[in-house]
CSV table of C-alpha atoms in Angstrom, one decimal:
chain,number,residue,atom,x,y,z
A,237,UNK,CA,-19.8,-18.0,29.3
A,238,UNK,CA,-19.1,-16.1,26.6
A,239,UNK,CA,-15.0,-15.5,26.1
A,240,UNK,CA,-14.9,-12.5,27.8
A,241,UNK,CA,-13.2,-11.5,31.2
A,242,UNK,CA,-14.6,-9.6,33.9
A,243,UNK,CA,-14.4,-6.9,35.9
A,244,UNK,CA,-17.0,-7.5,38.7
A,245,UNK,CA,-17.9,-4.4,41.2
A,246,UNK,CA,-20.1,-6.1,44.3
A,247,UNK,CA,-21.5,-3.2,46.7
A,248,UNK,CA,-24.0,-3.4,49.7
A,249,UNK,CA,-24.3,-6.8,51.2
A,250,UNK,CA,-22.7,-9.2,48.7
A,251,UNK,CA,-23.8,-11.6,46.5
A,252,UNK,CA,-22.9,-15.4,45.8
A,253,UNK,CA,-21.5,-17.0,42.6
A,254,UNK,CA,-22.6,-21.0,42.2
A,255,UNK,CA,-21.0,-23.1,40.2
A,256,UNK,CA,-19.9,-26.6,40.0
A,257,UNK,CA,-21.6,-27.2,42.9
A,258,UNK,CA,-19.5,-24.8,44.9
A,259,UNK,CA,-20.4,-21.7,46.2
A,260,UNK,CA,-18.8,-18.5,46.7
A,261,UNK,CA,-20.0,-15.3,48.8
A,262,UNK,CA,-18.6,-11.9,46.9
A,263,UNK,CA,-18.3,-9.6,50.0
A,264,UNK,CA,-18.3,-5.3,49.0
A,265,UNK,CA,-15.5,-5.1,46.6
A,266,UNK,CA,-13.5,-5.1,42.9
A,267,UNK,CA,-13.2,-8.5,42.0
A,268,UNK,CA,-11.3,-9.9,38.5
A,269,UNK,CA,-12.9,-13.0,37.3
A,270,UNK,CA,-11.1,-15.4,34.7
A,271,UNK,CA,-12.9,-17.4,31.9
A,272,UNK,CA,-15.6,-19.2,32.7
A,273,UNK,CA,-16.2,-22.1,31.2
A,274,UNK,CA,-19.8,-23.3,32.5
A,275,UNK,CA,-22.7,-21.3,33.2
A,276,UNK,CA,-22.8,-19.9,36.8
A,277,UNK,CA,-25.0,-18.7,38.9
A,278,UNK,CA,-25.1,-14.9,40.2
A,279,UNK,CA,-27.6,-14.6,43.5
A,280,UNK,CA,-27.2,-10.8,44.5
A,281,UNK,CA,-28.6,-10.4,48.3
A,282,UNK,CA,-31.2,-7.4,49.4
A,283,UNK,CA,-29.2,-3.7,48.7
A,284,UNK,CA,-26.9,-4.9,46.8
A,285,UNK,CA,-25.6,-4.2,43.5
A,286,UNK,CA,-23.2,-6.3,41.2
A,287,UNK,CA,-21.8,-4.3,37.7
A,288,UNK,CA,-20.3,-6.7,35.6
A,289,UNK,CA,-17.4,-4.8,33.0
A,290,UNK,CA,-16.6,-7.0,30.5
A,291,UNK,CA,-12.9,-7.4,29.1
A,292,UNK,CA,-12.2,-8.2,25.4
A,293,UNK,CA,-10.5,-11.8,25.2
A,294,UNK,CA,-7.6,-9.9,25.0
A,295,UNK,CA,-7.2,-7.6,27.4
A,296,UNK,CA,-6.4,-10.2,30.3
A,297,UNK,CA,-3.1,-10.1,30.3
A,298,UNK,CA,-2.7,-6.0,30.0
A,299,UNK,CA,-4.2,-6.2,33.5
A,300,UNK,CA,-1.9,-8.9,35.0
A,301,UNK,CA,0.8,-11.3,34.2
A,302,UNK,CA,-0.5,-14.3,35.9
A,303,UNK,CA,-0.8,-17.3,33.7
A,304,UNK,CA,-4.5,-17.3,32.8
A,305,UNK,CA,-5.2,-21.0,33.1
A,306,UNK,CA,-4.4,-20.7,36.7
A,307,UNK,CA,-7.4,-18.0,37.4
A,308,UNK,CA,-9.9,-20.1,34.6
A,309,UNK,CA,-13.2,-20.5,36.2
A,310,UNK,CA,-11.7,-18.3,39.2
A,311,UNK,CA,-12.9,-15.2,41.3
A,312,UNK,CA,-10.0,-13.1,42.6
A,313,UNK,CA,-9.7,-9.4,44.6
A,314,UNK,CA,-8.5,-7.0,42.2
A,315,UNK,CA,-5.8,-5.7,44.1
A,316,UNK,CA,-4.3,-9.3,44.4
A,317,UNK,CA,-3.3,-9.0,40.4
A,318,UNK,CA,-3.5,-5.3,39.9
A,319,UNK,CA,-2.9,-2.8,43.0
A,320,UNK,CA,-2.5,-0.2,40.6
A,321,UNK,CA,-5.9,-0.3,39.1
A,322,UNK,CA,-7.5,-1.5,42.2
A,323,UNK,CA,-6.4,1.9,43.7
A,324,UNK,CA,-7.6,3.7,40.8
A,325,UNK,CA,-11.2,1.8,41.1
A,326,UNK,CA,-11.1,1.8,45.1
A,327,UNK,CA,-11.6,5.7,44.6
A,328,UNK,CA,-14.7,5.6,42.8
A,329,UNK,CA,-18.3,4.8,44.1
A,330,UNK,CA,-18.2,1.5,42.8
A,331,UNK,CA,-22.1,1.4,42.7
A,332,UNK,CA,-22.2,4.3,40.1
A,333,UNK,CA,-22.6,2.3,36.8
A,334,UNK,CA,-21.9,5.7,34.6
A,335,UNK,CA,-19.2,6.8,36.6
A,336,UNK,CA,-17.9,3.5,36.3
A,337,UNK,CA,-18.3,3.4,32.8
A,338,UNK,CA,-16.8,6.8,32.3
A,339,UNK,CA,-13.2,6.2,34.1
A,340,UNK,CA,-12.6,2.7,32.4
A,341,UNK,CA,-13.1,4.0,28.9
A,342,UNK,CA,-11.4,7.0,29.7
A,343,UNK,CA,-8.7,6.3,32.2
A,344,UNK,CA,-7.6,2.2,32.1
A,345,UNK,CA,-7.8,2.1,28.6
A,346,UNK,CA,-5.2,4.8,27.8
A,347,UNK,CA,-2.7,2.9,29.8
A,348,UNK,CA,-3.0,-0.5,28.0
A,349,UNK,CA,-0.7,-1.3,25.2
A,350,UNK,CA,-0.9,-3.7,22.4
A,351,UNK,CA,1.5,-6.7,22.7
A,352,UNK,CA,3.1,-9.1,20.2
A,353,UNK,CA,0.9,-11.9,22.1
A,354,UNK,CA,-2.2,-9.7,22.6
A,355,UNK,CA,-2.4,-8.8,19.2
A,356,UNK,CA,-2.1,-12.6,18.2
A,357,UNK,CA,-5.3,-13.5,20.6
A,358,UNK,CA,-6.9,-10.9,19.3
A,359,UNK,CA,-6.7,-11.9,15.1
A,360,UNK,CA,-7.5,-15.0,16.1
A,361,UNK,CA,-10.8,-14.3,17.9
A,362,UNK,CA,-11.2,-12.2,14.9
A,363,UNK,CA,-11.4,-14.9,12.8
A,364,UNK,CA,-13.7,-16.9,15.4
A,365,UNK,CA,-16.2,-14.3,15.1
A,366,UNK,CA,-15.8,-14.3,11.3
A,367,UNK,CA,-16.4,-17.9,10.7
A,368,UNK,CA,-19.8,-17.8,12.1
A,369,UNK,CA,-21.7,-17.1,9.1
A,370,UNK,CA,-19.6,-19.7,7.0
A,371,UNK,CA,-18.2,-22.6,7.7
A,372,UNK,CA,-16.6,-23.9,10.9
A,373,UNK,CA,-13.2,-23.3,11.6
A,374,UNK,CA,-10.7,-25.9,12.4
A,375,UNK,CA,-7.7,-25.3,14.4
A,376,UNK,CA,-5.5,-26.8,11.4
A,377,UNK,CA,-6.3,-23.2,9.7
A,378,UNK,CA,-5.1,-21.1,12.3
A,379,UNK,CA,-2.1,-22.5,12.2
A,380,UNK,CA,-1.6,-22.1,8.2
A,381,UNK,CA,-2.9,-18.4,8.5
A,382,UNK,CA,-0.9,-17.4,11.5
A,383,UNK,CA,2.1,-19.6,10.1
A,384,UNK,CA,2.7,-20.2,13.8
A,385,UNK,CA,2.4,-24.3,14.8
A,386,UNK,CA,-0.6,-25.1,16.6
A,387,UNK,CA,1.6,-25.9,19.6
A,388,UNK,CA,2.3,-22.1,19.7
A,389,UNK,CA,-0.8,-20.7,19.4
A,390,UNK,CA,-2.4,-23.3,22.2
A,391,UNK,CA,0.7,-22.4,24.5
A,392,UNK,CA,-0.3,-18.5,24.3
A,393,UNK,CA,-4.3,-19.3,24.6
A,394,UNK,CA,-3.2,-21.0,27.9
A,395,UNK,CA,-1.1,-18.3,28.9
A,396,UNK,CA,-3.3,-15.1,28.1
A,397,UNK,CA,-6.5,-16.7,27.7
A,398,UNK,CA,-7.1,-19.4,29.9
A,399,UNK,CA,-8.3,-22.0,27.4
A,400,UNK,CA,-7.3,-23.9,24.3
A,401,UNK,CA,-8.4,-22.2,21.1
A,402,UNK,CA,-11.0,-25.3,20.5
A,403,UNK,CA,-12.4,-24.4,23.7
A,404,UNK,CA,-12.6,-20.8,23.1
A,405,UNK,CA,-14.1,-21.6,19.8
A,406,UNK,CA,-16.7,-23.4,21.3
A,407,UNK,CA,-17.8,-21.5,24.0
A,408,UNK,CA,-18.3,-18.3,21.4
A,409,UNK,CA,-20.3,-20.4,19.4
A,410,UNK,CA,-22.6,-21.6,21.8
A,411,UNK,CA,-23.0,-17.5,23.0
A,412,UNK,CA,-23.9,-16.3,19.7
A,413,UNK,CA,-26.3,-19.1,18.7
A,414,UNK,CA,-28.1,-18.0,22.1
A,415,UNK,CA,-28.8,-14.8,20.8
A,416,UNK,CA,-31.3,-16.5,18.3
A,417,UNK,CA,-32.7,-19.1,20.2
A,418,UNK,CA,-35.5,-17.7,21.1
A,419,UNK,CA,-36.6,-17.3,16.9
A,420,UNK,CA,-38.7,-19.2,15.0
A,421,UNK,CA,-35.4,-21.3,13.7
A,422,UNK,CA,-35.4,-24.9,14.4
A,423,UNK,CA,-32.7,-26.2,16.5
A,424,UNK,CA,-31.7,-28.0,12.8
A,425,UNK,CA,-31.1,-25.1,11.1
A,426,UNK,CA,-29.5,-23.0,13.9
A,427,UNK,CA,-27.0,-26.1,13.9
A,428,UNK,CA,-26.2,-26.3,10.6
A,429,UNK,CA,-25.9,-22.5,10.3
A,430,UNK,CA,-23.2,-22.4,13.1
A,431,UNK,CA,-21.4,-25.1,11.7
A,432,UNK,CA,-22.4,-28.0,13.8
A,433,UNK,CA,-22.5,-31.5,12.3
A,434,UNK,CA,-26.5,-32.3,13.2
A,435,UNK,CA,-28.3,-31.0,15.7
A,436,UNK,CA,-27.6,-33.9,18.6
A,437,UNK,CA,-23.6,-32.0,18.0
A,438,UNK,CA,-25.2,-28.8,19.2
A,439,UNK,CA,-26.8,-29.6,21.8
A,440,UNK,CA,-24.1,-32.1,23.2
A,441,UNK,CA,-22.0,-28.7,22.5
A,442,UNK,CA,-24.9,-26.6,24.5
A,443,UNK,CA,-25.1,-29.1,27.4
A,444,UNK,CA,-21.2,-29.4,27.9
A,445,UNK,CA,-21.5,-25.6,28.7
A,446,UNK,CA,-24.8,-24.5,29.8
A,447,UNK,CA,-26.2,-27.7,32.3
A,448,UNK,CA,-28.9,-27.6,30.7
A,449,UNK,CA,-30.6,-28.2,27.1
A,450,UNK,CA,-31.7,-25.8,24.2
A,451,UNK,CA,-34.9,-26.3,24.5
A,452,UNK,CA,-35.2,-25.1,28.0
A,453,UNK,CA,-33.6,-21.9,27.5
A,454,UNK,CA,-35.3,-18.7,28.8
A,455,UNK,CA,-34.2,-15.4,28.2
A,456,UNK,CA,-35.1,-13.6,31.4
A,457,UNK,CA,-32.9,-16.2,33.4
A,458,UNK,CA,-29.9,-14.9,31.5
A,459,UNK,CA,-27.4,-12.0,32.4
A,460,UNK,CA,-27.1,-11.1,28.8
A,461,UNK,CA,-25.2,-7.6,27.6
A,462,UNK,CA,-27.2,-4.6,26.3
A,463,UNK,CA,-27.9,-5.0,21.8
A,464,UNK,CA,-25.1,-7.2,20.8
């Protein structure tokens, strides 16, 4: 978990998505995947390949108009939300990573427009990733910079996001402080640093969203994006 959305292209003989103790099987296709708030895991069977395209926080609902909260933790057909983009997708060879690359910068991109609403998900995830490095951010304050009610802005996270801001806020937290667990940092200090009260806060924090603790976390069991 890590905010974003996804665009997931499955090709060959499938591959299966576990979490919560359900299973599902991801047959050849273009599949739109909603927030996900617990780590999941991706089992890709023999000739297969599974591209993961990751949407900005954002960008969800510039791709469909369904309520988010109703696809949160979901795994949907493309064309079931989008059968214009689906088409445009459906064309390509969907096991072509560059080409792939190449028409959604190019093509999708150029068709989406900024909203009122997008543009308010967007400041505000702004300031998430801002507060990183200082101290944490309460929800109290994005209501007093906004000058919307907290009401508001939690109504529009549920509609276009899929979660409430606190739960957004956590779950980006948790995803950047991953990126230096595997440093010399103590867990302490890592906790502190992210604005966590002590370190039994963090990891309560890490467990609630990973299954698992800190201490047992291994890079090469990760899908984790190229850099940053």
């Amino acid at each position: 978990p890590n905010g974003s959305f996804t665009l997931a292209f499955i090709s060959g003989e499938g591959a299966f998505l576990e979490t919560g103790g359900n299973e599902i099987h991801l047959s050849d296709g273009i599949y739109f995947v909603g927030q996900i708030t617990q780590r999941v895991k991706l089992s890709i069977k023999p000739f297969s390949k599974a591209i993961m395209a990751q949407l900005s926080p954002w960008a969800a609902p510039l791709y469909t108009s369904c309520p988010q909260h109703e696809l949160t933790n979901q795994v949907i057909e493309l064309k079931q939300i989008n059968k214009k983009i689906h088409r445009l997708l459906q064309r390509l060879d969907i096991a072509d990573d560059a080409q792939l690359v190449k028409t959604l910068s190019a093509q999708i991109e150029n068709d989406l427009t900024t909203t009122p609403d997008t543009g308010l998900i967007q400041s505000i995830f702004n300031q998430f990733n801002n507060s990183f490095n200082h101290s944490a951010l309460k929800m109290a304050d994005l209501a007093t910079d906004t000058g919307l009610s907290k009401r508001y802005i939690e109504k529009k996270f549920q509609q276009h996001v899929g979660l409430s801001p606190k739960e957004a806020y956590s779950i980006l937290k948790v995803r950047r402080l991953i990126n230096e667990l595997d440093s010399r940092q103590s867990l302490t200090r890592l906790a502190y640093h992210y604005g966590y009260y002590d370190q039994s806060h963090f990891i309560k924090s890490y467990s609630a969203i990973m299954d698992s603790s800190p201490a047992k976390f291994k890079k090469i069991d990760h899908i984790l994006p190229f850099g940053h």
